[in-house]
PDB file of C-alpha atoms in Angstrom:
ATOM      1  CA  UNK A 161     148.380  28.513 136.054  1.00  0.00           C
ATOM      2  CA  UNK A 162     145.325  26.794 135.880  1.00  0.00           C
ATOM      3  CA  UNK A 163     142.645  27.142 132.810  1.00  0.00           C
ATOM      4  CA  UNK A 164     139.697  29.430 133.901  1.00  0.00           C
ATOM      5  CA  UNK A 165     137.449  27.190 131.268  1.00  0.00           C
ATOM      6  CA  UNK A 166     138.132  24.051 132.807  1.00  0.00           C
ATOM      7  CA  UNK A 167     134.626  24.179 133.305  1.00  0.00           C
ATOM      8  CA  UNK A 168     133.686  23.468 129.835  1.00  0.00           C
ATOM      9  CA  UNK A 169     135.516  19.938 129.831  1.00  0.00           C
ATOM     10  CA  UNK A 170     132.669  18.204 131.909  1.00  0.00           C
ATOM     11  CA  UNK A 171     129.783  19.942 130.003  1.00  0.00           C
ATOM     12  CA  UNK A 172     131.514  18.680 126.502  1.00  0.00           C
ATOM     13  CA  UNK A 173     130.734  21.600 124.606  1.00  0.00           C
ATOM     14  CA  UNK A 174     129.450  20.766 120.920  1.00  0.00           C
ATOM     15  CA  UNK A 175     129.843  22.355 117.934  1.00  0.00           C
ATOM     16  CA  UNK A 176     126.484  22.625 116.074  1.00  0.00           C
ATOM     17  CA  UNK A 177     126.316  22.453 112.364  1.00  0.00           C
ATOM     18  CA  UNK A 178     123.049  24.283 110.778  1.00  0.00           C
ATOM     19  CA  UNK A 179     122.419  22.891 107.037  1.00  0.00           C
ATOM     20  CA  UNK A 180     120.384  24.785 104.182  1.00  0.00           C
ATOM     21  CA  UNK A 181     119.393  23.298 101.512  1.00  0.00           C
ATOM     22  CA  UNK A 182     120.398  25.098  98.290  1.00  0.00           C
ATOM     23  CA  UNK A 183     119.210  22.373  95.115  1.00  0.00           C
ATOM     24  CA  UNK A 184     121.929  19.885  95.258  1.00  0.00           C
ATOM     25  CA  UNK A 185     124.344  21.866  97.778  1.00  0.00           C
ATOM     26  CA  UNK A 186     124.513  22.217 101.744  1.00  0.00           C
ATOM     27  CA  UNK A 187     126.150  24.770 103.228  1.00  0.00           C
ATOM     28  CA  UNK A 188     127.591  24.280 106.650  1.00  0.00           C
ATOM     29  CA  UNK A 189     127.721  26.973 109.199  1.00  0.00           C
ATOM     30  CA  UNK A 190     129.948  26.124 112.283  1.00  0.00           C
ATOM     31  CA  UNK A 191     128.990  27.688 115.847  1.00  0.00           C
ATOM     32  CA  UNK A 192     132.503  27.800 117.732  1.00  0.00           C
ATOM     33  CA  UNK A 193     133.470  24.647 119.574  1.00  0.00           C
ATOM     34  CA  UNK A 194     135.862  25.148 122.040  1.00  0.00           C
ATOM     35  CA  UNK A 195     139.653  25.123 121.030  1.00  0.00           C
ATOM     36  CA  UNK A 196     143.143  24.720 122.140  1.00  0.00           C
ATOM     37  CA  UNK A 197     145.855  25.507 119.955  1.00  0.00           C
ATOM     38  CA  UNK A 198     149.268  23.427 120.314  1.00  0.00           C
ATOM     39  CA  UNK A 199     152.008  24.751 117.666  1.00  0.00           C
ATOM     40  CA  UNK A 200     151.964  28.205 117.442  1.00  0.00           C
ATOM     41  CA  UNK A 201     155.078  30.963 116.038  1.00  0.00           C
ATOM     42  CA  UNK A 202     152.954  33.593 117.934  1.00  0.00           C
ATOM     43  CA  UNK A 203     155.808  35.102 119.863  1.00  0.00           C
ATOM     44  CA  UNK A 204     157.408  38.570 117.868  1.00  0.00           C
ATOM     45  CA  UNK A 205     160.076  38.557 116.358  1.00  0.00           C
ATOM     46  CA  UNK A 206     161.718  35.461 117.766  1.00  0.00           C
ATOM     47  CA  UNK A 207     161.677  33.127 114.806  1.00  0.00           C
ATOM     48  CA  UNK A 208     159.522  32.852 111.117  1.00  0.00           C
ATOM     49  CA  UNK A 209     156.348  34.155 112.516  1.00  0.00           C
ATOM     50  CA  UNK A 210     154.865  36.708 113.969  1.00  0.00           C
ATOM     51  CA  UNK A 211     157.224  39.716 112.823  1.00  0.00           C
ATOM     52  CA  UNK A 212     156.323  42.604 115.361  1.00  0.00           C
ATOM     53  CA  UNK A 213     153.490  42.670 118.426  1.00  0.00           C
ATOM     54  CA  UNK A 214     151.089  44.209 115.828  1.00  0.00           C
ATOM     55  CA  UNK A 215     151.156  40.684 113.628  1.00  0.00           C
ATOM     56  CA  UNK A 216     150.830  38.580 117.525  1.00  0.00           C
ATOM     57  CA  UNK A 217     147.899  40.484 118.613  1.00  0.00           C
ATOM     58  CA  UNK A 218     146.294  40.082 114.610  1.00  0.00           C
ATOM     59  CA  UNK A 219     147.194  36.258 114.943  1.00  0.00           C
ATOM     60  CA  UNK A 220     145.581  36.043 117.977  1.00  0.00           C
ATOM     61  CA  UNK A 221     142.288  37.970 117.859  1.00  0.00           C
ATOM     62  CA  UNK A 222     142.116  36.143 114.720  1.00  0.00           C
ATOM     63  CA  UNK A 223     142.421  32.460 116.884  1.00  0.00           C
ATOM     64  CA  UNK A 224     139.910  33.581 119.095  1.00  0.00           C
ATOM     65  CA  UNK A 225     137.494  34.032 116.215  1.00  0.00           C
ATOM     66  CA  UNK A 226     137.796  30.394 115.088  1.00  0.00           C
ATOM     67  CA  UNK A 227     137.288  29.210 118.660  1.00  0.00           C
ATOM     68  CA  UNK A 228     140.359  29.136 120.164  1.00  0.00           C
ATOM     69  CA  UNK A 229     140.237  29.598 124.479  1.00  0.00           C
ATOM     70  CA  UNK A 230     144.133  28.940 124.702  1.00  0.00           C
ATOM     71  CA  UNK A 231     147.532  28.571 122.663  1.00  0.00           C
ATOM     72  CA  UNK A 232     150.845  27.219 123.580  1.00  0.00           C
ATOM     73  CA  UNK A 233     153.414  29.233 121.711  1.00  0.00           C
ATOM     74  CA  UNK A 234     155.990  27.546 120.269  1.00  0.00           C
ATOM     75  CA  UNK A 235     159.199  29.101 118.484  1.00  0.00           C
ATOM     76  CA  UNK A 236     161.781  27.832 117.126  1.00  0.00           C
ATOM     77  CA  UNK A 237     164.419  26.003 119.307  1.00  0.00           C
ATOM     78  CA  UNK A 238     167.585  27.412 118.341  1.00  0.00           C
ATOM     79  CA  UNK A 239     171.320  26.438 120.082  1.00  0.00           C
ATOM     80  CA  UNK A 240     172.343  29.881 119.430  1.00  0.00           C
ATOM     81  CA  UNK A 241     169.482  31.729 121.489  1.00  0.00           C
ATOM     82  CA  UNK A 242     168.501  28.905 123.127  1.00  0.00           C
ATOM     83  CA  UNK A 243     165.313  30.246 125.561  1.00  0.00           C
ATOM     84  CA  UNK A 244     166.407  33.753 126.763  1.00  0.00           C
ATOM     85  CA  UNK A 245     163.706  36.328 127.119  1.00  0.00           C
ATOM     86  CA  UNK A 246     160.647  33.841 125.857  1.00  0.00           C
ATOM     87  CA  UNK A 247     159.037  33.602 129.250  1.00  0.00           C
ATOM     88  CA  UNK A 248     159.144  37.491 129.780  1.00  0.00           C
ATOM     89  CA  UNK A 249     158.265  37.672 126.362  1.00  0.00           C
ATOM     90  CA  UNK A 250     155.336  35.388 126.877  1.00  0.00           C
ATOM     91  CA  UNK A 251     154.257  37.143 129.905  1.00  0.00           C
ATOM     92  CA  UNK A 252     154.549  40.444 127.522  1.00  0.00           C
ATOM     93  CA  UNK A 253     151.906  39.376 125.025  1.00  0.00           C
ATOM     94  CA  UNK A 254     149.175  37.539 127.698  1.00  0.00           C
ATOM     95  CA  UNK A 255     149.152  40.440 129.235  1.00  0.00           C
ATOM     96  CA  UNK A 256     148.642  42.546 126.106  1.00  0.00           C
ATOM     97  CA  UNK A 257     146.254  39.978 124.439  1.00  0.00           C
ATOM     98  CA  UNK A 258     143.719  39.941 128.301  1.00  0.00           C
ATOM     99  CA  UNK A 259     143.309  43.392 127.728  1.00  0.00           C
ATOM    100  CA  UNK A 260     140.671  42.413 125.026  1.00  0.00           C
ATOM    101  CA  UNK A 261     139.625  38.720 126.123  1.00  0.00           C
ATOM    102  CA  UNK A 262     140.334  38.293 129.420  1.00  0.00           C
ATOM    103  CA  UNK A 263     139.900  34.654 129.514  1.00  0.00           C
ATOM    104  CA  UNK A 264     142.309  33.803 126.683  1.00  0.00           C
ATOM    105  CA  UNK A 265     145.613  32.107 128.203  1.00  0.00           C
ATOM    106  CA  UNK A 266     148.968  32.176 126.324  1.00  0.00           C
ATOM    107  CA  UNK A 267     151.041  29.051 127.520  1.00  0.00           C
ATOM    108  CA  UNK A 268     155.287  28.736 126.343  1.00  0.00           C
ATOM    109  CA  UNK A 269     156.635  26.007 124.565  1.00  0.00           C
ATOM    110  CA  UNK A 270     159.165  25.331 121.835  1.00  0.00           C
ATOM    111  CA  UNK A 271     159.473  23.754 118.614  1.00  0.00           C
ATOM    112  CA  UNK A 272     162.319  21.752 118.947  1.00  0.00           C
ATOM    113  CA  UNK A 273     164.191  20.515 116.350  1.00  0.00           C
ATOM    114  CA  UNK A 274     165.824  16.659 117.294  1.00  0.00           C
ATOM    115  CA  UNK A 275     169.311  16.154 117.661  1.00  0.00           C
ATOM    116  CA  UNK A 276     171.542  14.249 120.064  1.00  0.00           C
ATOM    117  CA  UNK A 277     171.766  16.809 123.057  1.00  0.00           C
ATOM    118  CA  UNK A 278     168.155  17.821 123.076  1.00  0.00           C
ATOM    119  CA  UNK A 279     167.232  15.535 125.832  1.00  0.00           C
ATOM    120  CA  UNK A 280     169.850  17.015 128.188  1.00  0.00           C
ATOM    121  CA  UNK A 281     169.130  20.820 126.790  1.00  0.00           C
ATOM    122  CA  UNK A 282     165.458  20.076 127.933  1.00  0.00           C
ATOM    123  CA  UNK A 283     166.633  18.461 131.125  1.00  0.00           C
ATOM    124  CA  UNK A 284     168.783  22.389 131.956  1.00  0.00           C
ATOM    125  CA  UNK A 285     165.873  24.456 130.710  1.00  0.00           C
ATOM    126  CA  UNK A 286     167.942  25.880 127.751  1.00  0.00           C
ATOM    127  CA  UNK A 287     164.876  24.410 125.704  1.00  0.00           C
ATOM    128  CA  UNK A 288     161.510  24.083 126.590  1.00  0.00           C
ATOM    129  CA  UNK A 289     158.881  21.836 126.811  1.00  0.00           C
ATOM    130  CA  UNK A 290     154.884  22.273 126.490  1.00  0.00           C
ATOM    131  CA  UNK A 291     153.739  24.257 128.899  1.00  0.00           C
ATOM    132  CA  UNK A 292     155.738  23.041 131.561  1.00  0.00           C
ATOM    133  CA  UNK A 293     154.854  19.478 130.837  1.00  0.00           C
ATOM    134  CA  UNK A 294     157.072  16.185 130.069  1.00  0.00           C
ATOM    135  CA  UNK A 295     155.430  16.785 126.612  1.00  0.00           C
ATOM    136  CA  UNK A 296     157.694  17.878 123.531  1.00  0.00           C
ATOM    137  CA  UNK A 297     157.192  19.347 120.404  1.00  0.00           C
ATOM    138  CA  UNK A 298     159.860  17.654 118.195  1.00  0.00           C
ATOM    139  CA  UNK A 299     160.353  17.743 114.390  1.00  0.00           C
ATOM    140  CA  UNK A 300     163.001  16.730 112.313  1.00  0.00           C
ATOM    141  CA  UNK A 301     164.431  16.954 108.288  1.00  0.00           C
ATOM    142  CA  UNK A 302     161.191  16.160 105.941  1.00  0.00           C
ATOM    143  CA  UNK A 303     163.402  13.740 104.449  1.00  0.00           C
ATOM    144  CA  UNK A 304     164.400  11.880 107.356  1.00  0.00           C
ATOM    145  CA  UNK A 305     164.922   8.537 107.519  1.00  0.00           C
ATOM    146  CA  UNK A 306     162.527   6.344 109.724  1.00  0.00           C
ATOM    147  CA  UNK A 307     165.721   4.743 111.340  1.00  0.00           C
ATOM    148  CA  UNK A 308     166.512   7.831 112.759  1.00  0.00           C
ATOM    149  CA  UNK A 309     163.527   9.721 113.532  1.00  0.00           C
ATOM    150  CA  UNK A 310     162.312   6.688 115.089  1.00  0.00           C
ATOM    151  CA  UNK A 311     165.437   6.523 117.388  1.00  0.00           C
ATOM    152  CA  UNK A 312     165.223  10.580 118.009  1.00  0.00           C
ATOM    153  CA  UNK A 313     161.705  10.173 119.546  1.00  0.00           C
ATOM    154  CA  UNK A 314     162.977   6.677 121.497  1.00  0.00           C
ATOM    155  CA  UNK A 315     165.541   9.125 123.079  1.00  0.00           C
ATOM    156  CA  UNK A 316     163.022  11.426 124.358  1.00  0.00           C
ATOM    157  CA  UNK A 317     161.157   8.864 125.612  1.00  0.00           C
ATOM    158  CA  UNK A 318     163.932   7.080 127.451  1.00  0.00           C
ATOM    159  CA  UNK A 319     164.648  10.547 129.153  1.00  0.00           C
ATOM    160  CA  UNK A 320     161.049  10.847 130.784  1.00  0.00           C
ATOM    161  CA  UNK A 321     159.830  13.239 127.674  1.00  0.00           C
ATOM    162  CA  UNK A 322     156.716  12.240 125.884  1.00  0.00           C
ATOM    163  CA  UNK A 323     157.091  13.365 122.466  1.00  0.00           C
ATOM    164  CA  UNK A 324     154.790  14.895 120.243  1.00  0.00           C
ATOM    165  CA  UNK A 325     155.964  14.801 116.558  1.00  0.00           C
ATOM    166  CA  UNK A 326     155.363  18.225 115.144  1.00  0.00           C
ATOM    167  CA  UNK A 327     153.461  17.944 111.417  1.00  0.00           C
ATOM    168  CA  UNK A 328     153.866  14.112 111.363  1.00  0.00           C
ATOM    169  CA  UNK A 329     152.652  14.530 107.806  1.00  0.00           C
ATOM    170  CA  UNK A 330     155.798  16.040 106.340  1.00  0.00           C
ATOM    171  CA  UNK A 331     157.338  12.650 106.772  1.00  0.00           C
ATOM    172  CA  UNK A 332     158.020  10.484 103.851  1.00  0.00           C
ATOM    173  CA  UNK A 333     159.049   7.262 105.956  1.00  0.00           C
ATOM    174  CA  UNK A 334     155.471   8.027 107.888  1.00  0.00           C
ATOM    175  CA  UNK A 335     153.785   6.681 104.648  1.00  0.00           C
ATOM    176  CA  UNK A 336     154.212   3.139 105.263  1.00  0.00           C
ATOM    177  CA  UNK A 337     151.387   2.745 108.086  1.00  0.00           C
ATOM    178  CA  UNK A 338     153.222   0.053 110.293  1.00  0.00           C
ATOM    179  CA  UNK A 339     155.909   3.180 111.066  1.00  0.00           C
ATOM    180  CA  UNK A 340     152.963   5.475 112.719  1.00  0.00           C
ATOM    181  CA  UNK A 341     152.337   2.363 114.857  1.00  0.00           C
ATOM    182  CA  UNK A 342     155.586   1.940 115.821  1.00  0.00           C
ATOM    183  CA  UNK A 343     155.955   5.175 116.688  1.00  0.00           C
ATOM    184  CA  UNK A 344     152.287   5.417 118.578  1.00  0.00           C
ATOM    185  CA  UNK A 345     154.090   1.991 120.648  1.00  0.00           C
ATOM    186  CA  UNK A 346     156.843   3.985 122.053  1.00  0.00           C
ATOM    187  CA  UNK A 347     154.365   6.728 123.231  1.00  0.00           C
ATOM    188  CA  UNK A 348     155.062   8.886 120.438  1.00  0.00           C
ATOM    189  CA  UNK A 349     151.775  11.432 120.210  1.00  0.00           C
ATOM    190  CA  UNK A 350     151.044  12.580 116.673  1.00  0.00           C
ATOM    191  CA  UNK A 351     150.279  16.252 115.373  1.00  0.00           C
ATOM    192  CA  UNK A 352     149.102  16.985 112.482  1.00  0.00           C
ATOM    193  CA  UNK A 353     148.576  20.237 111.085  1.00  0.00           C
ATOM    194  CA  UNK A 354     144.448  21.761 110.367  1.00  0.00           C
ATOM    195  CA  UNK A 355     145.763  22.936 106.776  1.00  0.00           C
ATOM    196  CA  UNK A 356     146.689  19.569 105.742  1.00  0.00           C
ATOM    197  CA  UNK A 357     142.636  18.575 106.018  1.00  0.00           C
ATOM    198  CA  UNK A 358     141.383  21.535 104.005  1.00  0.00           C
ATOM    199  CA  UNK A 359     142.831  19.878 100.250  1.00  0.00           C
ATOM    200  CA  UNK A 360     139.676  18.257  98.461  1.00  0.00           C
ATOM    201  CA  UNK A 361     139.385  14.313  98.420  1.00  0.00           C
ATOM    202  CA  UNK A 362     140.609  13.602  95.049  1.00  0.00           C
ATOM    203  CA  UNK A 363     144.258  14.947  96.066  1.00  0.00           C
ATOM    204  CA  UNK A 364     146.039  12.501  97.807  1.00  0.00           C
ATOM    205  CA  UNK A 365     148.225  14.373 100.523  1.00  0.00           C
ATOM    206  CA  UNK A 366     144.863  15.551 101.755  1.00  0.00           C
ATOM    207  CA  UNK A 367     142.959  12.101 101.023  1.00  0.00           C
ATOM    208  CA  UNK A 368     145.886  10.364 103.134  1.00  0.00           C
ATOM    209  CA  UNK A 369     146.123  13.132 106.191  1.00  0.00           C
ATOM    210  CA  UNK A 370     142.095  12.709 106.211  1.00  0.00           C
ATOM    211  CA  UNK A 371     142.154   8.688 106.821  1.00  0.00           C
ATOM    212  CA  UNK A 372     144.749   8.959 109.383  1.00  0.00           C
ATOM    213  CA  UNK A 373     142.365  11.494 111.704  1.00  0.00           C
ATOM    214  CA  UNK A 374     139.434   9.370 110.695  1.00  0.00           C
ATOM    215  CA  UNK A 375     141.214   5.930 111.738  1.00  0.00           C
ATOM    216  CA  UNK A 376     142.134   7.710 114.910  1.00  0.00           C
ATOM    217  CA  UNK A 377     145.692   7.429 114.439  1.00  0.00           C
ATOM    218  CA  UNK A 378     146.386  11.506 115.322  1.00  0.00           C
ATOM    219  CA  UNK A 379     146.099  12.890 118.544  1.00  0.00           C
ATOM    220  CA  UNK A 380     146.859  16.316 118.124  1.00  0.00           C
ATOM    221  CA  UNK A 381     145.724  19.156 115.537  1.00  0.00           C
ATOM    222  CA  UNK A 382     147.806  22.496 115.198  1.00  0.00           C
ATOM    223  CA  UNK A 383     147.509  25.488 113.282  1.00  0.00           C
ATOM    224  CA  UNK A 384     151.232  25.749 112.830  1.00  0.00           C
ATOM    225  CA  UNK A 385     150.412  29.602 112.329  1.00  0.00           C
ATOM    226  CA  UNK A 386     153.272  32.019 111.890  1.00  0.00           C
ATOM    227  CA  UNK A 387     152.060  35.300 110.306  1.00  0.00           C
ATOM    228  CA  UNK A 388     148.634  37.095 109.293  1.00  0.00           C
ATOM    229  CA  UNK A 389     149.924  36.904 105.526  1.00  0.00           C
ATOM    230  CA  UNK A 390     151.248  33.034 106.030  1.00  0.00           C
ATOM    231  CA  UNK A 391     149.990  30.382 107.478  1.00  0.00           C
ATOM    232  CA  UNK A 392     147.167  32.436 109.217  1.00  0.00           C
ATOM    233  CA  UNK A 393     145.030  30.521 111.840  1.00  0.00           C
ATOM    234  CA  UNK A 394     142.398  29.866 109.696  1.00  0.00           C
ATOM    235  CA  UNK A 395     140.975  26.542 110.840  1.00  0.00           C
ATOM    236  CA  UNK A 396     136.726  26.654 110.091  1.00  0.00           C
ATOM    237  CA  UNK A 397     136.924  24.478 106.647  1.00  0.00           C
ATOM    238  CA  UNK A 398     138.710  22.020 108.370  1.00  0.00           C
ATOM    239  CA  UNK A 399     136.481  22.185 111.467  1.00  0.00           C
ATOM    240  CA  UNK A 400     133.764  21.901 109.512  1.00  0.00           C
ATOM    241  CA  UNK A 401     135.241  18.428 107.914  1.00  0.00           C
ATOM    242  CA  UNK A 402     135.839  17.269 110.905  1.00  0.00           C
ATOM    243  CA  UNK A 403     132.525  17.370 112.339  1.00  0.00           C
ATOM    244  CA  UNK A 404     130.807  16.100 109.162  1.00  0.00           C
ATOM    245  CA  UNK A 405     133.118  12.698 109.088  1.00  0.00           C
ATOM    246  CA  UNK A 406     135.039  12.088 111.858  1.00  0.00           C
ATOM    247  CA  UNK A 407     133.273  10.668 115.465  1.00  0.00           C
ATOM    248  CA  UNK A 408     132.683  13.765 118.165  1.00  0.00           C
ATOM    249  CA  UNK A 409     134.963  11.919 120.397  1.00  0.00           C
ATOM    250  CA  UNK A 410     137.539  11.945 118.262  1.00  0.00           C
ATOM    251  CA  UNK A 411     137.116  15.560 117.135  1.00  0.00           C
ATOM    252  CA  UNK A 412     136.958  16.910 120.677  1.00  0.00           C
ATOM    253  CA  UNK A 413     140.207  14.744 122.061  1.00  0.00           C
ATOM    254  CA  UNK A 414     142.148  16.074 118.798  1.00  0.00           C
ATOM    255  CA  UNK A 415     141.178  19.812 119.503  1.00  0.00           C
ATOM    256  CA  UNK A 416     140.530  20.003 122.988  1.00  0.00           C
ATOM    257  CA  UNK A 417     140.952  17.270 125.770  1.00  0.00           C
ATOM    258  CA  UNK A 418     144.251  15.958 124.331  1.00  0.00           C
ATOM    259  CA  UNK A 419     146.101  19.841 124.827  1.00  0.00           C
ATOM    260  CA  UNK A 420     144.309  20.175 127.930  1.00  0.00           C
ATOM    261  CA  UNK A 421     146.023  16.605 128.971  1.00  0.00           C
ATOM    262  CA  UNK A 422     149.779  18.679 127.844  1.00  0.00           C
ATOM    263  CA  UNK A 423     148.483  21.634 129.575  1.00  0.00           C
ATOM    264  CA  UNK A 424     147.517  20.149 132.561  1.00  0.00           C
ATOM    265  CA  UNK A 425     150.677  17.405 132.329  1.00  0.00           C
ATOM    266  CA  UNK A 426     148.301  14.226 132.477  1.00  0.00           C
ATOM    267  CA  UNK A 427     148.798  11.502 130.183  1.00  0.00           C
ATOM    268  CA  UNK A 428     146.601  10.889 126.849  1.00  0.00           C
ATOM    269  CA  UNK A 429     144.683   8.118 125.805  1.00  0.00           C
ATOM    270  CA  UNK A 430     145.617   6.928 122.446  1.00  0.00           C
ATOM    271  CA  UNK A 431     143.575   5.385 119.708  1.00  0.00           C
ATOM    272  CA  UNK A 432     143.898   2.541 117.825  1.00  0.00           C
TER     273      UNK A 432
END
C-alpha cells in the first residue's frame, strides 16, 4: 500500500510558528506539520491500550488533530497470542477510521519484546515487523543490562532485521553516551518517546532526552499512546520545542522522513 501523501515529502512541508508578544512572554501557536506516528497500542482490545473501538477511533481522530497523516500500530508481542487476528483487525479499524479522513492510513506492526527466539518468530510471521519492513520495534526490561540489550539488538541485526529500540530512554545502561553509539554502530535506530520532551529544563530526565534529539543522536519520535485517559497522543508542546531548538532537518527526519523510510522499507540516514 503506498502513502497517498507521498506528495508532501518533495514539497517539505513546514510547520510555521506565529509569536505574540505578551510583556516578557511569547506564546507559540503551531500550524500542523505533517506527521507519522511509529509506536502506537491503537488496536482494541489486544493489549494495554485502546480498550474497545470507541477508545481507537477517540485515539485516532485525536492523532489527526496534532498532525498525524499515518500510524503504524503496534501491540504487544505476546508468545501466547502471538499475531492472530491483528491484520483483520487492522483492516477493521482503517476501514472504520477512512470513513471520516479518507487519507489517513493505519499500517501493522508489533512491539516486540527481545528474547532469544524472536529473530526466528519474526522470520515465520508469528511476530511482526513495521509495516512489512526489515524494521523492528524491540524493547526490553528498563533495568537491563547493556551487555545484553546490546547483544539482543546484535541478534536482530545479524538476522537481516534493523532494529528500532522502542523508548530508548527507559534505559539505565543508555546513560553512559558511548553505549547509544555503540548501539547507533550496529545499525540500531533510536525511538524516543514525544512525552519524554514535554518535562521543563531544570528536570533532568527531560534536560537529558532533550540533548540527545538536539545532538541528533534519535531517529525516531513516538507517541507510545495507549488510551484517551493514558498516554493520549498529545504531542503539540513537544512539537512546539522542537521547532524552537532543534534544526528543521532534524525535526522533519525524526517525525516524518525517517517512518516514511520504515514504511516504505528504505534505509535511514543516521546522525552523528
Amino acid at each position: 500500500m503506498v502513502l497517498s501523501f507521498y506528495r508532501f515529502v518533495e514539497k517539505n512541508q513546514k510547520c510555521y510558528i506565529k509569536t505574540k508578544h505578551m510583556g516578557d512572554m511569547h506564546r507559540w501557536e503551531m500550524e500542523q506539520r505533517q506527521m507519522i506516528d511509529v509506536h502506537a497500542h491503537v488496536l482494541p482490545g489486544v493489549d494495554d491500550g485502546a480498550r474497545d473501538f470507541g477508545e481507537t477511533l477517540r485515539l485516532l481522530r485525536f492523532a489527526v488533530d496534532q498532525g498525524f497523516e499515518a500510524v503504524i500500530a503496534t501491540p504487544h508481542y505476546s508468545r501466547r497470542n502471538e499475531a492472530v487476528g491483528l491484520k483483520e483487525l487492522a483492516d477493521q479499524v482503517q476501514q472504520e477510521i477512512r470513513k471520516e479522513y479518507p487519507d489517513f492510513t493505519l499500517y501493522l506492526g508489533q512491539e516486540t519484546f527481545f528474547h532469544e527466539e524472536l529473530p526466528q518468530r519474526l522470520k515465520d510471521g508469528k511476530a511482526y515487523t513495521m509495516a512489512g519492513s526489515r524494521y523492528v520495534l524491540v524493547e526490553f526490561e528498563p533495568e537491563v543490562s547493556y551487555e545484553r540489550l546490546f547483544r539482543g539488538i546484535r541478534a536482530l541485526s545479524f538476522a537481516g532485521y534493523r532494529p528500532v529500540l522502542a523508548h530508548m530512554e527507559r534505559y539505565g545502561c543508555l546513560r553512559i553516551e558511548n553505549h547509544l553509539q555503540e548501539l547507533r554502530d550496529i545499525r540500531c535506530v533510536l525511538q524516543m518517546n514525544y512525552e519524554s520532551l514535554q518535562g521543563s529544563w531544570p528536570h533532568p530526565e527531560a534536560r537529558w532526552c532533550k540533548r540527545q534529539v538536539r545532538e541528533g543522536r534519535i531517529e525516531l519520535l513516538g507517541t507510545d499512546m495507549h488510551r484517551p485517559d493514558y498516554r493520549p497522543p498529545k504531542v503539540r508542546n513537544a512539537v512546539q520545542w522542537l521547532e524552537k531548538n532543534v534544526r528543521s532537518e532534524l525535526v522533519t527526519a525524526m517525525t516524518y522522513a525517517n517512518p516514511l523510510h520504515i514504511i516504505k522499507d528504505e534505509g535511514m540516514e543516521q546522525g552523528r
